[in-house]
Amino acid sequence: MSTPPIDVDEAEVDHLDPDAPAAPISVPDNGETSEGGKLKMIVQLLKRSLGVKDLAAMRLSLPASLLEPIPNLEYWMYLDRADLFAAINDSEDPFERMLAVIRFTFTKDLKFIRGKVCKPYNSVLGEHFRSHWDIIPVDYPSDPLQPPIQYLYITPETASTSSGSSKTNETGSVLSFKSAKSKSSNSLPSSPKRPASIAAVEKNLAAGVSNLSLSGSQASGSASGEGDAPANAPRIRVAYITEQVSHHPPISTFHAACPDRGVTLTGVDQISARVSGTAVRVAPGSFNKGIFAKIESGNGAGEQYQITHPVANVNGILRGSFYVTVCESTVITCTGGKSGEKKLRAIIEYKDEPWLGKAQFAIEGVIHTYSETSTEHEEWTKVKHVPRTCVVAQFDGSWRGRIRWKRADSPDVEYATLLDLAQLHVIPKNVRSIEKQLPTESRKLWEGVTTKLLNKEFGDATKVKQAIEQRQRDLAAERKRRGEEFIPAYFEKDIDSGIPVLTEAGRKALEEELNSEAPGCP
């Protein structure tokens, strides 16, 4: 599932030609901060968006009261469970490595199960964000059919998780978080408490809000963020950096690394969005070729997994209660590695939701073999397309709950649990304090807006936001006057392959994140 926040606020002006003749369409602030007042503004936005082919290129201005106090680059990342990303190279068996990649794929957007859909700040050109996680590696049970044992931010199995269902607070807002905590009828199962060590790492206001946004479930907190981990369990680090490299169209690039496990994660984020009925349909843009997980060393050295994005719909707009449904398919293709071997490919097919009734969030999928010398498999995008002779395993379930699997050559064997998403929570990130950040880092850049929003000074927040955006327009005009082209600082300019490359400055920044001291760990 890939649904980056829809960029429709005033920063979109910078995503277009500065000399474009049309002025941005504004959605005026009606002065109301209640849910009803916000809903009126959302309805206005919908009316002005009808017939627009791509909202990502639409010039709209949103008041700050409709935004959540978190930067886009921080909100949108694929490491909600960094422990499962780090585990994709743990097995010597290529099939088990594919299972590990599938587990990571289902958890990369856990925020939409455990948290909420929100509209963060749009990124400005040259803005960047970096962070890291110090995680306890997963353990593998003696039974190979059982999923790996995870130690961080988990909830014990409950009746709801075993049935594959997962309740989630779809209406909660960071700005009204205190009131949302009392609504027990729509709360999550008991969830992990935020350890004091993490609070020490993230002292600034933006940090606290970001963790609520990305893991709203932490509100009810009755379990520990650290499960039954062995005493003095070793930790490994995953580091991450991302940068906004274009505004027309809006594009960001990212790179993550876990040297201890020999794995990296790279990709280009760009979306295409349009209003479809009463929902917003979000699909990958032309530069977005998916996520690329590469094994640099160890068991699967040389393997690369391309994970494509499905299509998502943001629903519940007219009710002001947003939730995500997913359609079409995600395809995971393994290339490289040992030569002469049959390669593995997986298809995750998201089932169509019913027109009436509640969404089911159902999936089914297969793992199959293919030949790198053939292109026939490229046409296989649904489970039914794959010849039975090529199927190695099959799986099904809910992308918000329990997913089960079994090998195709063992029809009489019962399904085993691949992953239970209802037990997992977003692992908080570690971010350097505001005082140590550069002016172009997300939290530092948007600190003024965040502070005003948290204090519910919405008018002042809008003024600060507009000042930041005007500064970007001035910089764009100055570059044009000088005949200069914007050059990203941390990533090479060429992103046509969908696999961005770090510059020397990018490698240095990532290395700093990998080697920085860890005053607290999740």
GROMACS .gro file of N, CA and C in nm, residues 341-346 366-372 377 380 386-393:
model
   69
  341GLU      N    1   1.983  -2.004  -1.096
  341GLU     CA    2   1.873  -2.048  -1.012
  341GLU      C    3   1.742  -1.987  -1.062
  342LYS      N    4   1.634  -2.061  -1.042
  342LYS     CA    5   1.502  -2.004  -1.067
  342LYS      C    6   1.479  -1.891  -0.967
  343LYS      N    7   1.426  -1.780  -1.014
  343LYS     CA    8   1.402  -1.668  -0.926
  343LYS      C    9   1.259  -1.672  -0.872
  344LEU      N   10   1.240  -1.602  -0.759
  344LEU     CA   11   1.109  -1.598  -0.695
  344LEU      C   12   1.043  -1.462  -0.716
  345ARG      N   13   0.913  -1.468  -0.727
  345ARG     CA   14   0.832  -1.348  -0.746
  345ARG      C   15   0.702  -1.367  -0.666
  346ALA      N   16   0.652  -1.261  -0.607
  346ALA     CA   17   0.529  -1.271  -0.527
  346ALA      C   18   0.427  -1.170  -0.577
  366VAL      N   19   0.034  -1.524  -0.403
  366VAL     CA   20   0.114  -1.642  -0.433
  366VAL      C   21   0.261  -1.602  -0.441
  367ILE      N   22   0.345  -1.699  -0.414
  367ILE     CA   23   0.488  -1.691  -0.446
  367ILE      C   24   0.511  -1.789  -0.559
  368HIS      N   25   0.576  -1.744  -0.665
  368HIS     CA   26   0.597  -1.833  -0.779
  368HIS      C   27   0.738  -1.818  -0.834
  369THR      N   28   0.779  -1.915  -0.909
  369THR     CA   29   0.910  -1.910  -0.975
  369THR      C   30   0.895  -1.845  -1.112
  370TYR      N   31   1.006  -1.791  -1.162
  370TYR     CA   32   1.007  -1.736  -1.297
  370TYR      C   33   1.150  -1.742  -1.349
  371SER      N   34   1.164  -1.729  -1.478
  371SER     CA   35   1.295  -1.729  -1.542
  371SER      C   36   1.334  -1.588  -1.580
  372GLU      N   37   1.455  -1.547  -1.543
  372GLU     CA   38   1.500  -1.412  -1.576
  372GLU      C   39   1.522  -1.393  -1.726
  377HIS      N   40   0.632  -1.360  -1.735
  377HIS     CA   41   0.582  -1.334  -1.600
  377HIS      C   42   0.541  -1.188  -1.579
  380TRP      N   43   0.180  -1.126  -1.541
  380TRP     CA   44   0.108  -1.186  -1.429
  380TRP      C   45   0.096  -1.084  -1.316
  386VAL      N   46  -0.112  -1.675  -1.273
  386VAL     CA   47   0.008  -1.758  -1.254
  386VAL      C   48  -0.024  -1.905  -1.278
  387PRO      N   49   0.049  -1.972  -1.368
  387PRO     CA   50   0.028  -2.116  -1.390
  387PRO      C   51   0.054  -2.194  -1.261
  388ARG      N   52  -0.027  -2.295  -1.237
  388ARG     CA   53  -0.013  -2.373  -1.113
  388ARG      C   54   0.123  -2.437  -1.100
  389THR      N   55   0.182  -2.471  -1.212
  389THR     CA   56   0.313  -2.537  -1.208
  389THR      C   57   0.423  -2.446  -1.157
  390CYS      N   58   0.396  -2.315  -1.157
  390CYS     CA   59   0.497  -2.219  -1.111
  390CYS      C   60   0.476  -2.177  -0.965
  391VAL      N   61   0.361  -2.209  -0.907
  391VAL     CA   62   0.328  -2.163  -0.773
  391VAL      C   63   0.406  -2.243  -0.669
  392VAL      N   64   0.473  -2.172  -0.580
  392VAL     CA   65   0.550  -2.233  -0.472
  392VAL      C   66   0.473  -2.229  -0.340
  393ALA      N   67   0.401  -2.119  -0.317
  393ALA     CA   68   0.325  -2.103  -0.193
  393ALA      C   69   0.209  -2.008  -0.218
   0.00000   0.00000   0.00000
